[in-house]
mmCIF file of C-alpha atoms in Angstrom:
data_model
loop_
_atom_site.group_PDB
_atom_site.id
_atom_site.type_symbol
_atom_site.label_atom_id
_atom_site.label_comp_id
_atom_site.label_asym_id
_atom_site.label_seq_id
_atom_site.Cartn_x
_atom_site.Cartn_y
_atom_site.Cartn_z
ATOM 1 C CA MET A 216 5.155 -20.343 70.533
ATOM 2 C CA ALA A 217 4.619 -19.743 74.276
ATOM 3 C CA GLU A 218 4.728 -23.487 74.926
ATOM 4 C CA SER A 219 7.894 -23.768 72.866
ATOM 5 C CA LEU A 220 9.590 -21.003 74.867
ATOM 6 C CA THR A 221 8.516 -22.623 78.126
ATOM 7 C CA GLU A 222 9.878 -25.977 77.025
ATOM 8 C CA ILE A 223 13.218 -24.455 76.005
ATOM 9 C CA LYS A 224 13.499 -22.629 79.342
ATOM 10 C CA ARG A 225 12.796 -25.897 81.162
ATOM 11 C CA ARG A 226 15.526 -27.688 79.213
ATOM 12 C CA ILE A 227 18.004 -24.886 79.911
ATOM 13 C CA ALA A 228 17.291 -25.031 83.646
ATOM 14 C CA SER A 229 17.585 -28.828 83.661
ATOM 15 C CA THR A 230 20.877 -28.771 81.766
ATOM 16 C CA LYS A 231 22.300 -26.127 84.106
ATOM 17 C CA SER A 232 21.474 -28.356 87.091
ATOM 18 C CA THR A 233 23.207 -31.292 85.410
ATOM 19 C CA GLU A 234 26.221 -29.113 84.607
ATOM 20 C CA LYS A 235 26.570 -28.147 88.280
ATOM 21 C CA ILE A 236 26.482 -31.814 89.310
ATOM 22 C CA THR A 237 29.073 -32.946 86.752
ATOM 23 C CA GLN A 238 31.330 -30.009 87.612
ATOM 24 C CA ALA A 239 31.173 -30.915 91.309
ATOM 25 C CA MET A 240 31.941 -34.570 90.507
ATOM 26 C CA GLN A 241 34.882 -33.448 88.378
ATOM 27 C CA MET A 242 36.280 -31.478 91.300
ATOM 28 C CA VAL A 243 35.816 -34.428 93.672
ATOM 29 C CA SER A 244 37.633 -36.787 91.296
ATOM 30 C CA ALA A 245 40.434 -34.247 90.855
ATOM 31 C CA SER A 246 40.827 -34.010 94.630
ATOM 32 C CA LYS A 247 40.953 -37.802 95.018
ATOM 33 C CA LEU A 248 43.456 -38.055 92.163
ATOM 34 C CA ASN A 249 45.684 -35.489 93.830
ATOM 35 C CA GLN A 250 45.574 -37.418 97.121
ATOM 36 C CA ILE A 251 46.391 -40.787 95.602
ATOM 37 C CA GLU A 252 49.165 -39.382 93.391
ATOM 38 C CA LYS A 253 50.905 -38.006 96.490
ATOM 39 C CA LYS A 254 50.484 -41.302 98.329
ATOM 40 C CA SER A 255 51.629 -43.285 95.289
ATOM 41 C CA THR A 256 54.777 -41.179 94.936
ATOM 42 C CA ALA A 257 55.700 -41.858 98.557
ATOM 43 C CA TYR A 258 54.877 -45.569 98.211
ATOM 44 C CA GLN A 259 57.094 -46.036 95.161
ATOM 45 C CA LEU A 260 60.168 -45.574 97.355
ATOM 46 C CA TYR A 261 59.075 -48.421 99.649
ATOM 47 C CA SER A 262 58.138 -50.632 96.698
ATOM 48 C CA SER A 263 61.464 -50.128 94.914
ATOM 49 C CA LYS A 264 63.433 -50.791 98.112
ATOM 50 C CA ILE A 265 61.676 -54.036 98.965
ATOM 51 C CA ARG A 266 62.061 -55.216 95.361
ATOM 52 C CA GLU A 267 65.755 -54.353 95.554
ATOM 53 C CA ILE A 268 66.107 -56.415 98.741
ATOM 54 C CA VAL A 269 64.318 -59.432 97.272
ATOM 55 C CA THR A 270 66.379 -59.169 94.059
ATOM 56 C CA HIS A 271 69.624 -59.111 96.066
ATOM 57 C CA MET A 272 68.436 -62.143 98.029
ATOM 58 C CA ALA A 273 67.693 -63.926 94.776
ATOM 59 C CA ALA A 274 71.165 -63.080 93.484
ATOM 60 C CA ALA A 275 72.667 -64.518 96.665
ATOM 61 C CA GLN A 276 70.584 -67.679 96.085
ATOM 62 C CA LEU A 277 68.817 -67.300 99.427
ATOM 63 C CA LEU A 278 65.448 -67.748 97.756
ATOM 64 C CA ALA A 279 66.482 -71.029 96.170
ATOM 65 C CA ILE A 280 67.889 -72.275 99.478
ATOM 66 C CA SER A 281 64.770 -71.284 101.368
ATOM 67 C CA ASN A 282 62.532 -72.844 98.729
ATOM 68 C CA SER A 283 64.303 -76.196 98.929
ATOM 69 C CA ASN A 284 64.286 -76.126 102.742
ATOM 70 C CA ASP A 285 60.607 -75.216 102.884
ATOM 71 C CA LEU A 286 59.670 -77.932 100.401
ATOM 72 C CA ARG A 287 61.715 -80.519 102.300
ATOM 73 C CA GLU A 288 60.117 -79.588 105.624
ATOM 74 C CA LYS A 289 56.627 -79.077 104.250
ATOM 75 C CA SER A 290 55.458 -82.613 104.970
ATOM 76 C CA ASP A 291 56.538 -82.347 108.618
ATOM 77 C CA ALA A 292 55.348 -78.789 109.222
ATOM 78 C CA PRO A 293 52.037 -78.163 110.991
ATOM 79 C CA LYS A 294 49.225 -76.653 109.006
ATOM 80 C CA ALA A 295 49.621 -72.883 108.697
ATOM 81 C CA ALA A 296 47.021 -70.503 109.990
ATOM 82 C CA ALA A 297 44.502 -69.142 107.521
ATOM 83 C CA ASP A 298 46.061 -65.688 107.562
ATOM 84 C CA GLN A 299 49.703 -66.838 107.302
ATOM 85 C CA LEU A 300 51.534 -66.555 103.990
ATOM 86 C CA LYS A 301 53.773 -69.481 103.052
ATOM 87 C CA VAL A 302 57.145 -68.635 101.573
ATOM 88 C CA SER A 303 57.400 -72.001 99.820
ATOM 89 C CA SER A 304 54.043 -71.364 98.127
ATOM 90 C CA MET A 305 55.184 -68.035 96.751
ATOM 91 C CA LEU A 306 58.387 -69.469 95.283
ATOM 92 C CA GLN A 307 57.278 -72.876 94.069
ATOM 93 C CA GLN A 308 56.868 -73.294 90.308
ATOM 94 C CA ARG A 309 54.884 -76.115 88.777
ATOM 95 C CA PRO A 310 53.368 -77.048 85.396
ATOM 96 C CA ILE A 311 50.723 -74.535 84.310
ATOM 97 C CA LYS A 312 47.344 -76.218 84.189
ATOM 98 C CA LYS A 313 45.228 -73.239 85.205
ATOM 99 C CA THR A 314 45.966 -69.496 85.225
ATOM 100 C CA GLY A 315 44.489 -67.034 87.683
ATOM 101 C CA TYR A 316 43.680 -63.428 86.758
ATOM 102 C CA LEU A 317 43.228 -60.825 89.476
ATOM 103 C CA VAL A 318 41.219 -58.178 87.606
ATOM 104 C CA VAL A 319 40.938 -54.696 89.133
ATOM 105 C CA THR A 320 37.934 -52.572 88.128
ATOM 106 C CA SER A 321 35.821 -49.928 89.834
ATOM 107 C CA ASP A 322 32.708 -50.446 91.943
ATOM 108 C CA ARG A 323 30.757 -47.746 90.107
ATOM 109 C CA GLY A 324 30.313 -46.173 86.702
ATOM 110 C CA LEU A 325 30.766 -42.610 85.453
ATOM 111 C CA VAL A 326 34.449 -43.307 84.714
ATOM 112 C CA GLY A 327 34.395 -43.245 80.933
ATOM 113 C CA SER A 328 36.001 -46.255 79.247
ATOM 114 C CA TYR A 329 38.037 -47.221 82.320
ATOM 115 C CA ASN A 330 36.185 -50.466 83.117
ATOM 116 C CA SER A 331 35.423 -51.478 79.549
ATOM 117 C CA GLY A 332 39.094 -51.082 78.616
ATOM 118 C CA VAL A 333 40.272 -53.446 81.364
ATOM 119 C CA ILE A 334 37.534 -56.009 80.683
ATOM 120 C CA LYS A 335 38.142 -55.996 76.929
ATOM 121 C CA ALA A 336 41.900 -56.455 77.377
ATOM 122 C CA VAL A 337 41.364 -59.348 79.802
ATOM 123 C CA THR A 338 38.823 -61.096 77.568
ATOM 124 C CA ASP A 339 41.208 -60.716 74.619
ATOM 125 C CA MET A 340 43.954 -62.365 76.702
ATOM 126 C CA ILE A 341 41.608 -65.208 77.581
ATOM 127 C CA THR A 342 40.642 -65.717 73.950
ATOM 128 C CA ASN A 343 44.236 -65.708 72.727
ATOM 129 C CA ASP A 344 45.887 -67.721 75.511
ATOM 130 C CA HIS A 345 43.294 -70.331 76.461
ATOM 131 C CA LYS A 346 41.279 -72.910 74.582
ATOM 132 C CA THR A 347 38.756 -73.880 77.260
ATOM 133 C CA ALA A 348 37.210 -72.260 80.337
ATOM 134 C CA ASP A 349 38.892 -74.882 82.544
ATOM 135 C CA GLU A 350 42.266 -73.245 81.906
ATOM 136 C CA TYR A 351 41.602 -70.012 83.800
ATOM 137 C CA VAL A 352 39.864 -68.533 86.829
ATOM 138 C CA PHE A 353 39.188 -64.968 87.986
ATOM 139 C CA MET A 354 39.772 -63.057 91.185
ATOM 140 C CA ALA A 355 37.691 -59.892 90.811
ATOM 141 C CA VAL A 356 38.521 -56.726 92.751
ATOM 142 C CA GLY A 357 35.718 -54.258 92.039
ATOM 143 C CA GLY A 358 32.020 -54.762 91.444
ATOM 144 C CA THR A 359 31.969 -53.909 87.732
ATOM 145 C CA GLY A 360 34.351 -56.702 86.763
ATOM 146 C CA ALA A 361 32.749 -59.194 89.160
ATOM 147 C CA ASP A 362 29.268 -58.545 87.771
ATOM 148 C CA PHE A 363 30.517 -58.753 84.175
ATOM 149 C CA PHE A 364 32.136 -62.162 84.663
ATOM 150 C CA LYS A 365 29.219 -63.485 86.730
ATOM 151 C CA ASN A 366 26.618 -62.453 84.160
ATOM 152 C CA ARG A 367 28.533 -64.404 81.501
ATOM 153 C CA GLY A 368 28.905 -67.526 83.592
ATOM 154 C CA MET A 369 32.681 -67.241 83.947
ATOM 155 C CA ASN A 370 34.496 -68.905 86.823
ATOM 156 C CA ILE A 371 35.079 -66.458 89.696
ATOM 157 C CA ALA A 372 36.995 -67.938 92.625
ATOM 158 C CA TYR A 373 37.040 -64.740 94.696
ATOM 159 C CA GLU A 374 35.628 -61.238 94.632
ATOM 160 C CA TYR A 375 36.343 -58.152 96.703
ATOM 161 C CA ARG A 376 34.168 -55.049 96.627
ATOM 162 C CA GLY A 377 34.385 -51.669 98.284
ATOM 163 C CA VAL A 378 38.044 -50.729 97.844
ATOM 164 C CA SER A 379 38.550 -47.232 99.262
ATOM 165 C CA ASP A 380 39.060 -44.276 96.936
ATOM 166 C CA VAL A 381 42.499 -43.940 98.533
ATOM 167 C CA PRO A 382 43.344 -47.566 99.478
ATOM 168 C CA THR A 383 45.131 -48.535 102.676
ATOM 169 C CA PHE A 384 47.657 -51.327 103.058
ATOM 170 C CA ASN A 385 45.328 -53.237 105.394
ATOM 171 C CA GLU A 386 42.813 -53.661 102.571
ATOM 172 C CA VAL A 387 45.381 -55.649 100.597
ATOM 173 C CA ARG A 388 46.124 -58.210 103.301
ATOM 174 C CA GLU A 389 42.973 -60.247 102.722
ATOM 175 C CA ILE A 390 43.482 -60.228 98.947
ATOM 176 C CA VAL A 391 47.130 -61.316 99.171
ATOM 177 C CA THR A 392 46.421 -64.009 101.774
ATOM 178 C CA THR A 393 43.573 -65.415 99.681
ATOM 179 C CA ALA A 394 45.656 -65.352 96.497
ATOM 180 C CA VAL A 395 48.584 -67.219 98.082
ATOM 181 C CA SER A 396 46.235 -69.701 99.748
ATOM 182 C CA MET A 397 44.526 -70.445 96.422
ATOM 183 C CA TYR A 398 47.879 -70.822 94.713
ATOM 184 C CA ASP A 399 49.077 -73.184 97.446
ATOM 185 C CA SER A 400 45.917 -75.309 97.246
ATOM 186 C CA GLY A 401 46.130 -75.588 93.457
ATOM 187 C CA VAL A 402 43.188 -73.390 92.448
ATOM 188 C CA PHE A 403 45.588 -71.919 89.878
ATOM 189 C CA ASP A 404 49.257 -72.427 89.022
ATOM 190 C CA GLU A 405 50.151 -68.807 88.251
ATOM 191 C CA LEU A 406 48.524 -65.452 88.956
ATOM 192 C CA TYR A 407 48.482 -62.236 86.939
ATOM 193 C CA VAL A 408 47.319 -58.861 88.243
ATOM 194 C CA CYS A 409 45.373 -57.065 85.476
ATOM 195 C CA TYR A 410 44.646 -53.348 85.808
ATOM 196 C CA ASN A 411 44.837 -49.933 84.146
ATOM 197 C CA HIS A 412 48.168 -48.198 84.721
ATOM 198 C CA HIS A 413 47.921 -44.433 85.315
ATOM 199 C CA VAL A 414 50.241 -42.697 82.842
ATOM 200 C CA ASN A 415 48.955 -39.144 83.206
ATOM 201 C CA THR A 416 45.651 -37.316 83.568
ATOM 202 C CA LEU A 417 44.817 -37.906 79.919
ATOM 203 C CA ARG A 418 46.050 -41.447 79.350
ATOM 204 C CA SER A 419 46.159 -44.869 80.969
ATOM 205 C CA GLU A 420 47.320 -48.224 79.646
ATOM 206 C CA PHE A 421 46.444 -51.826 80.442
ATOM 207 C CA ARG A 422 48.957 -53.954 82.327
ATOM 208 C CA ALA A 423 49.054 -57.645 83.251
ATOM 209 C CA GLU A 424 51.836 -58.337 85.757
ATOM 210 C CA LYS A 425 52.771 -61.740 87.129
ATOM 211 C CA MET A 426 52.448 -61.958 90.906
ATOM 212 C CA LEU A 427 52.773 -65.682 91.642
ATOM 213 C CA PRO A 428 55.049 -67.498 91.673
ATOM 214 C CA ILE A 429 57.708 -64.887 92.476
ATOM 215 C CA THR A 430 60.034 -65.302 89.507
ATOM 216 C CA ASP A 431 60.135 -61.901 87.831
ATOM 217 C CA LEU A 432 63.391 -60.793 89.447
ATOM 218 C CA ASP A 433 66.228 -59.433 87.337
ATOM 219 C CA VAL A 434 69.260 -60.672 89.264
ATOM 220 C CA ALA A 435 71.510 -59.539 86.423
ATOM 221 C CA GLU A 436 71.067 -55.962 87.614
ATOM 222 C CA VAL A 437 72.833 -56.816 90.889
ATOM 223 C CA GLU A 438 76.514 -55.905 90.603
ATOM 224 C CA ASP A 439 77.871 -58.228 93.298
ATOM 225 C CA GLN A 440 76.069 -61.565 93.177
ATOM 226 C CA HIS A 441 78.258 -63.204 95.842
ATOM 227 C CA ILE A 442 77.032 -61.255 98.840
ATOM 228 C CA GLU A 443 76.858 -63.189 102.109
ATOM 229 C CA TYR A 444 73.889 -62.386 104.329
ATOM 230 C CA ILE A 445 73.841 -62.726 108.098
ATOM 231 C CA ALA A 446 70.223 -63.358 109.093
ATOM 232 C CA ASP A 447 68.918 -63.092 112.635
ATOM 233 C CA PRO A 448 67.243 -65.208 113.899
ATOM 234 C CA SER A 449 67.391 -67.262 110.651
ATOM 235 C CA GLN A 450 67.205 -66.920 106.890
ATOM 236 C CA GLU A 451 63.834 -68.652 106.812
ATOM 237 C CA GLU A 452 62.279 -66.264 109.326
ATOM 238 C CA ALA A 453 63.702 -63.264 107.479
ATOM 239 C CA LEU A 454 62.183 -64.522 104.234
ATOM 240 C CA ASP A 455 58.895 -65.252 106.016
ATOM 241 C CA ALA A 456 58.710 -61.520 106.790
ATOM 242 C CA ILE A 457 60.084 -60.064 103.546
ATOM 243 C CA LEU A 458 58.454 -62.137 100.792
ATOM 244 C CA PRO A 459 54.843 -61.628 101.962
ATOM 245 C CA GLN A 460 55.540 -57.890 102.099
ATOM 246 C CA TYR A 461 56.900 -58.060 98.572
ATOM 247 C CA ALA A 462 53.805 -59.881 97.299
ATOM 248 C CA ALA A 463 51.566 -57.419 99.119
ATOM 249 C CA SER A 464 53.517 -54.512 97.630
ATOM 250 C CA LEU A 465 52.778 -55.793 94.112
ATOM 251 C CA ILE A 466 49.012 -55.868 94.673
ATOM 252 C CA PHE A 467 48.905 -52.688 96.740
ATOM 253 C CA GLY A 468 50.913 -50.839 94.089
ATOM 254 C CA ALA A 469 48.588 -52.152 91.368
ATOM 255 C CA LEU A 470 45.508 -51.092 93.372
ATOM 256 C CA MET A 471 46.815 -47.579 93.927
ATOM 257 C CA ASP A 472 47.834 -47.311 90.278
ATOM 258 C CA ALA A 473 44.404 -48.544 89.192
ATOM 259 C CA LYS A 474 42.626 -46.141 91.551
ATOM 260 C CA ALA A 475 44.663 -43.241 90.176
ATOM 261 C CA ALA A 476 43.636 -44.254 86.658
ATOM 262 C CA GLU A 477 40.016 -44.582 87.822
ATOM 263 C CA HIS A 478 39.928 -41.092 89.358
ATOM 264 C CA SER A 479 41.632 -39.659 86.300
ATOM 265 C CA ALA A 480 39.070 -41.329 84.027
ATOM 266 C CA GLY A 481 36.229 -40.076 86.225
ATOM 267 C CA MET A 482 37.622 -36.545 86.191
ATOM 268 C CA ASN A 483 37.955 -36.573 82.406
ATOM 269 C CA ALA A 484 34.488 -38.069 81.946
ATOM 270 C CA MET A 485 32.909 -35.409 84.149
ATOM 271 C CA ARG A 486 34.900 -32.649 82.446
ATOM 272 C CA SER A 487 33.634 -33.879 79.090
ATOM 273 C CA ALA A 488 30.074 -34.034 80.445
ATOM 274 C CA THR A 489 30.410 -30.492 81.823
ATOM 275 C CA ASP A 490 31.728 -29.200 78.489
ATOM 276 C CA ASN A 491 28.885 -30.916 76.630
ATOM 277 C CA ALA A 492 26.357 -29.428 79.045
ATOM 278 C CA ASN A 493 27.791 -25.936 78.494
ATOM 279 C CA ASP A 494 27.633 -26.411 74.723
ATOM 280 C CA LEU A 495 24.029 -27.557 74.974
ATOM 281 C CA ILE A 496 23.154 -24.589 77.200
ATOM 282 C CA ASP A 497 24.659 -22.204 74.629
ATOM 283 C CA LYS A 498 22.694 -23.826 71.806
ATOM 284 C CA LEU A 499 19.455 -23.819 73.785
ATOM 285 C CA THR A 500 19.974 -20.195 74.824
ATOM 286 C CA LEU A 501 20.501 -19.219 71.186
ATOM 287 C CA THR A 502 17.390 -21.157 70.185
ATOM 288 C CA TYR A 503 15.425 -19.516 73.001
ATOM 289 C CA ASN A 504 16.557 -16.009 72.004
ATOM 290 C CA ARG A 505 15.670 -16.611 68.370
ATOM 291 C CA ALA A 506 12.264 -17.995 69.311
ATOM 292 C CA ARG A 507 11.643 -15.064 71.650
ATOM 293 C CA GLN A 508 12.728 -12.588 68.980
ATOM 294 C CA GLY A 509 10.404 -14.284 66.521
ATOM 295 C CA ALA A 510 7.524 -14.069 68.982
ATOM 296 C CA ILE A 511 8.156 -10.355 69.573
ATOM 297 C CA THR A 512 8.357 -9.714 65.832
ATOM 298 C CA GLN A 513 5.101 -11.592 65.330
ATOM 299 C CA GLU A 514 3.389 -9.525 68.031
ATOM 300 C CA LEU A 515 4.628 -6.259 66.523
ATOM 301 C CA THR A 516 3.401 -7.343 63.107
ATOM 302 C CA GLU A 517 -0.041 -8.165 64.501
ATOM 303 C CA ILE A 518 -0.235 -4.808 66.335
ATOM 304 C CA THR A 519 0.777 -2.922 63.211
ATOM 305 C CA ALA A 520 -1.752 -4.814 61.121
ATOM 306 C CA GLY A 521 -4.504 -4.114 63.654
ATOM 307 C CA ALA A 522 -3.681 -0.397 63.748
ATOM 308 C CA SER A 523 -3.762 -0.221 59.938
ATOM 309 C CA ALA A 524 -7.169 -1.894 59.880
ATOM 310 C CA LEU A 525 -8.618 0.786 62.187
ATOM 311 C CA GLU A 526 -7.561 3.662 59.939
#
């Protein structure tokens, strides 16, 4: 019985240590979630404004004009620098031979079903929309997704690890530049950003949003579609500045949304682990008290029996 009591006490102490760790991790995730929610709220204003500008430009047919001009001059233009985004590339549509999927996952675990939900949704899309592996390629942002696709021999054209817990806009530049460059060189003919959208602290939902080419613009929502723009120094240079920002805003918004969902999932997972640890501590404490009471009762019985034998 003494060994049993010692073992129970050891398990209680071990579970209490685990409970302290999970509680601390829950608080850290809650703090990160609070930070990114504030940043995301402020960013939504910028994102909606730049989308509004691009939509108005589409309604005024500036995008179509620029696209035709860029395509006409493309053969005479010098080769762009590696870090320069091409407007013509972002607007040009062509027959879909291969689809690119930019899949956003986390670099670590302890986030509940966050990663498995994204991966399952993406693999279901692949199964339903493609017949062979030659029809799609992955761009993986996050180590969990990259390792999953690599271990199964899937085609990964690009991977990016180590996204900050609260991402900065500079982190997106490399991803956007690489995506546009791959699209321009024909690695894929369209690109979808796949991630978990943060609904609230208890729920997230999978989203797959088209990034390239830039076609998902609802010009019907523009009241006056005959607006004349005066561009300085030129329409092309204005578009060269605005469209890359718009593409970057799509990925940056998706990354922040995904990170918010990740921190929320981590917070909920650690809260659940903390609750389970507390339940286990209560059960072990009850078991310990019963075992201790039984041991005391047994000792009293033995003392009483020994005293009766001496009489």
